[in-house]
CSV table of C-alpha atoms in Angstrom, one decimal:
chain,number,residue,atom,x,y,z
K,28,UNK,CA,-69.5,6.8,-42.7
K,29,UNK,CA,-66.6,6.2,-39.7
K,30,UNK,CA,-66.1,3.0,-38.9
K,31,UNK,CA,-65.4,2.0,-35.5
K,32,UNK,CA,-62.2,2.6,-33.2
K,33,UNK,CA,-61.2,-1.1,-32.7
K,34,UNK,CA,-61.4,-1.6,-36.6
K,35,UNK,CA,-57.8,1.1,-37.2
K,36,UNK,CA,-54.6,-0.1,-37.2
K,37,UNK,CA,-52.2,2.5,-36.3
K,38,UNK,CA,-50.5,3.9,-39.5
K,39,UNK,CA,-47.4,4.4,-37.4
K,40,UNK,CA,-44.9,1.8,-34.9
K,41,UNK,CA,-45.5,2.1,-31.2
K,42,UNK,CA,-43.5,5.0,-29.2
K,43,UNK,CA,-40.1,3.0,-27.7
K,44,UNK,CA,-38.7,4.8,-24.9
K,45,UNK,CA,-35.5,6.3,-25.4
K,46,UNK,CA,-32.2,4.7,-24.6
K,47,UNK,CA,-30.3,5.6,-21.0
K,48,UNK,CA,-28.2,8.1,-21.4
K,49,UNK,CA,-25.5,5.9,-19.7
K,50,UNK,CA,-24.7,2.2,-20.9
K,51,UNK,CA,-25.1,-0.2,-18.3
K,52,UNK,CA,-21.7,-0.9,-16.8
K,53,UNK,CA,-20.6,-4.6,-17.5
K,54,UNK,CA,-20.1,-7.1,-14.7
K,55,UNK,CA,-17.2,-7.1,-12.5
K,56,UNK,CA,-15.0,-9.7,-13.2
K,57,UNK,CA,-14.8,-12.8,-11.3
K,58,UNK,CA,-12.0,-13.0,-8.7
K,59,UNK,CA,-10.7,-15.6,-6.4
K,60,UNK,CA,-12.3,-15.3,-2.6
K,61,UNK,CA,-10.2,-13.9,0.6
K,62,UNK,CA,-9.6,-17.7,1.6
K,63,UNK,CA,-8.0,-19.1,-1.3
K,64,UNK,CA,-5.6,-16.2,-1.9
K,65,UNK,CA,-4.7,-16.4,1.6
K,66,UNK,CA,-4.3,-20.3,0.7
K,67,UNK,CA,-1.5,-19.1,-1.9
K,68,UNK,CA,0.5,-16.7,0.1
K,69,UNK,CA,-1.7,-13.9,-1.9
K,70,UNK,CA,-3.1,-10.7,-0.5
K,71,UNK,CA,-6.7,-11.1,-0.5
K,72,UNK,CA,-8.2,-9.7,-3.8
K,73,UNK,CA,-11.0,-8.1,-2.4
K,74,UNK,CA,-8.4,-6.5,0.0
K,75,UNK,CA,-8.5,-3.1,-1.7
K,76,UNK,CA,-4.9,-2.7,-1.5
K,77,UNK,CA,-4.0,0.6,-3.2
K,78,UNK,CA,-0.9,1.6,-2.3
K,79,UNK,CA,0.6,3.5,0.7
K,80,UNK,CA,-2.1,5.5,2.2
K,81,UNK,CA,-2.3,7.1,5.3
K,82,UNK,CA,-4.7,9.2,7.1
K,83,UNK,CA,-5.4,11.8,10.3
K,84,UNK,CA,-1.3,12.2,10.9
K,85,UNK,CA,1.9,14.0,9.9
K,86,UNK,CA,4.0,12.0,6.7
K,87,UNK,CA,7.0,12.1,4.5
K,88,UNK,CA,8.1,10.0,1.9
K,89,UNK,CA,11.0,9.3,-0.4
K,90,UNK,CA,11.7,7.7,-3.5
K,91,UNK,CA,15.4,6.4,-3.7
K,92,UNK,CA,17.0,4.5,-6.6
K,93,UNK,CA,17.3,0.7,-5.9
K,94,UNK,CA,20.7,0.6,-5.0
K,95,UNK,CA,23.6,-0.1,-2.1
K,96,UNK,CA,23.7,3.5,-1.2
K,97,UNK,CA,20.2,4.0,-0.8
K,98,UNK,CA,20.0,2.9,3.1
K,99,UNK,CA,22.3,5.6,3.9
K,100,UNK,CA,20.2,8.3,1.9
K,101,UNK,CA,16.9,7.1,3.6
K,102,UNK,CA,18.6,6.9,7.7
K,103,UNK,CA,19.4,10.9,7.2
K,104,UNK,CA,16.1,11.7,5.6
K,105,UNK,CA,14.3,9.5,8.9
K,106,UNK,CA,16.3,10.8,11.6
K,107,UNK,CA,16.2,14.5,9.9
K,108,UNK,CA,12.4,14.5,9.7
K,109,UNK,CA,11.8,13.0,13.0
K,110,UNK,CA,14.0,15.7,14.5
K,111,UNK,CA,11.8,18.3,12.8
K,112,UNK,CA,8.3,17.1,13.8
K,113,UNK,CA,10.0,18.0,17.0
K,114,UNK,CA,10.9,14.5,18.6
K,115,UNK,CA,14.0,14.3,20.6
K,116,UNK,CA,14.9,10.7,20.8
K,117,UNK,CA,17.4,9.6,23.0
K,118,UNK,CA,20.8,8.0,21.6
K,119,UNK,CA,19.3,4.3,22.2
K,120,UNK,CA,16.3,5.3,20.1
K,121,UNK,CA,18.3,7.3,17.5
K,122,UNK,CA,20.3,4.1,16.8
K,123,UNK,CA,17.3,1.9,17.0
K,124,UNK,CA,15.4,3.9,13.6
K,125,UNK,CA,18.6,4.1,12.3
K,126,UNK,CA,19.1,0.1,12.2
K,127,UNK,CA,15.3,-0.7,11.7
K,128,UNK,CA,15.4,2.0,8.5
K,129,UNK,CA,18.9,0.5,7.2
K,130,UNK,CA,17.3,-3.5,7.4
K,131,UNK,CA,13.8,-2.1,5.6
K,132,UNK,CA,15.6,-0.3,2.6
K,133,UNK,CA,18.1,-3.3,2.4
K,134,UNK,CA,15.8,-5.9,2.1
K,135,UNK,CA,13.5,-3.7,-0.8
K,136,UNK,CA,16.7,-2.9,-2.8
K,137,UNK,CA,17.1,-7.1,-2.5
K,138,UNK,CA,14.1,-6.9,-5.1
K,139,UNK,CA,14.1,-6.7,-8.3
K,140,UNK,CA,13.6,-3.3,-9.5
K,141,UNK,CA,14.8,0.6,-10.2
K,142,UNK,CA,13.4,2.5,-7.4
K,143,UNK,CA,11.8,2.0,-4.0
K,144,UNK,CA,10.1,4.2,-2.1
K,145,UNK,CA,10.4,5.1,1.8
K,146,UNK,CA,7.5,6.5,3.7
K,147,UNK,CA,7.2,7.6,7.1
K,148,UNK,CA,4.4,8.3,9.6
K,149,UNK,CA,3.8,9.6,13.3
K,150,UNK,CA,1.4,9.1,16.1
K,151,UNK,CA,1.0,8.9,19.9
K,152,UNK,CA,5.0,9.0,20.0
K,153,UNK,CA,5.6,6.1,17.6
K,154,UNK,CA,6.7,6.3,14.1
K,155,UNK,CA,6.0,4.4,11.5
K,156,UNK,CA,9.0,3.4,8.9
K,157,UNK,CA,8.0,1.3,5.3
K,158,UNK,CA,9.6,0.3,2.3
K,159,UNK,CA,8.3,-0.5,-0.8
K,160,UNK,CA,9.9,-2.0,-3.6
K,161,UNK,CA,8.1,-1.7,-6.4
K,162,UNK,CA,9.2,-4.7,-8.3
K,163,UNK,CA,5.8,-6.1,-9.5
K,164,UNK,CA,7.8,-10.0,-10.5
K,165,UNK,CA,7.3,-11.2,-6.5
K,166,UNK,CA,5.4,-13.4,-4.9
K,167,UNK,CA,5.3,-13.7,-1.2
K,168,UNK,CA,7.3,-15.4,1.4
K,169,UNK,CA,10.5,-14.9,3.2
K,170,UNK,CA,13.9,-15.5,3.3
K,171,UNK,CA,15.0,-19.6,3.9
K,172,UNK,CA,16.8,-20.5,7.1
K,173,UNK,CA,14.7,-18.4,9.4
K,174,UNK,CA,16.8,-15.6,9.7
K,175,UNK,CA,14.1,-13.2,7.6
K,176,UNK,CA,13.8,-9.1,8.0
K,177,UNK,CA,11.5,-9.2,10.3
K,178,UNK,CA,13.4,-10.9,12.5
K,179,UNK,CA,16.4,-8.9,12.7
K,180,UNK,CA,13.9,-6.2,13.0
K,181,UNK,CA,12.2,-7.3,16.1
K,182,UNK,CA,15.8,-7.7,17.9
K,183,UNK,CA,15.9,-4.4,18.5
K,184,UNK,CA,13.6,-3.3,21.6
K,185,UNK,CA,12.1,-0.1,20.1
K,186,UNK,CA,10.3,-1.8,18.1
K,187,UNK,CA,6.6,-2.5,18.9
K,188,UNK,CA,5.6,-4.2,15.9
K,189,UNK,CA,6.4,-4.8,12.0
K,190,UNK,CA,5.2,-7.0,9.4
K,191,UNK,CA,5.0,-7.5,5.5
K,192,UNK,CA,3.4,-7.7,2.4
K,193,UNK,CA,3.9,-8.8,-1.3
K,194,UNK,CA,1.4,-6.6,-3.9
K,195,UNK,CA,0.5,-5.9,-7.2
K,196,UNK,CA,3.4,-2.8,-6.2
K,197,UNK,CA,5.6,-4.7,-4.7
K,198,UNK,CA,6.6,-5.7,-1.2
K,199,UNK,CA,5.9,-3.8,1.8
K,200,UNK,CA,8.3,-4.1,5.1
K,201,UNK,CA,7.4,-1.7,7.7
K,202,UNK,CA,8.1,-1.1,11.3
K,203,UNK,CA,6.6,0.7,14.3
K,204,UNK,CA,9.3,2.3,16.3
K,205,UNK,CA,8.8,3.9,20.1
K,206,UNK,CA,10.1,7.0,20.4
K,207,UNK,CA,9.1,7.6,24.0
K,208,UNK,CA,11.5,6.3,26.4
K,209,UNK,CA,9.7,3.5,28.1
């Protein structure tokens, strides 16, 4: 005699579906918002600051020990590459990069740090000068008394625009330099 369906209990557990194949990523940490950062002096952490990074144009870069001689080292390498991405500056010009590259490198060998890096960019007959200092024990702000980088920088009447940063890298300084006479 069978007895009925609903009487059998299953001699065997219940099929469990397999486990993913990849484990579920944990949560992203919390991190302070754009306004309080901003609040501090900080970059904003959701910023996605990654470094130098430059896209559609021509670019060079070097990286210099942090020391007195480096401005030197980094004016030649400036003027020299500018001169063969085919730009022909005039004298007023030549000695405007030259002044705008020599305040950038001495203001990142002021930090703390073994190296710094200059970089260089071009477009529409500007170029693009920044320093980076690498020295990852900063925090931001600039210079007491008034008489910061930037404006030494901006004396100079090439110069269409600069600005800074302080990073997990370092500090940026940078500077847009015409190259055009105006």
């Amino acid at each position: 005699m069978t007895t009925p369906a609903t009487d059998h209990t299953p001699d065997y557990p219940p099929r469990t579906p397999p486990p993913p194949k990849r484990p579920v990523s944990p949560p992203r940490p919390e991190t302070a918002g754009p306004s309080e950062d901003l609040a501090e002096g900080r970059m904003p952490a959701r910023s996605g600051r990654r470094g130098v990074g430059m896209v559609n144009r021509r670019g060079a870069n070097w990286v210099l020990e942090s020391a007195p001689w480096a401005a030197g080292k980094a004016r030649v390498a400036v003027v020299g590459q500018l001169q063969k991405w085919g730009y022909l500056p005039t004298t007023g010009t030549v000695t405007a990069v030259e002044a705008v590259v020599t305040l950038l490198v001495d203001a990142a060998t002021t930090d703390p740090g073994t190296r710094i890096t200059v970089h260089l960019s071009d477009q529409d007959g500007q170029a693009c000068i920044l320093a980076l200092s690498h020295s990852t024990t900063l925090t931001s702000g600039h210079e007491d008394g008034g008489d910061d980088v930037l404006h030494r920088i901006t004396a100079h009447p090439a110069v269409t625009g600069c600005g800074t940063d302080t990073g997990t890298d370092g500090r940026r300084t940078w500077a847009v330099v015409g190259l055009r006479p105006g």
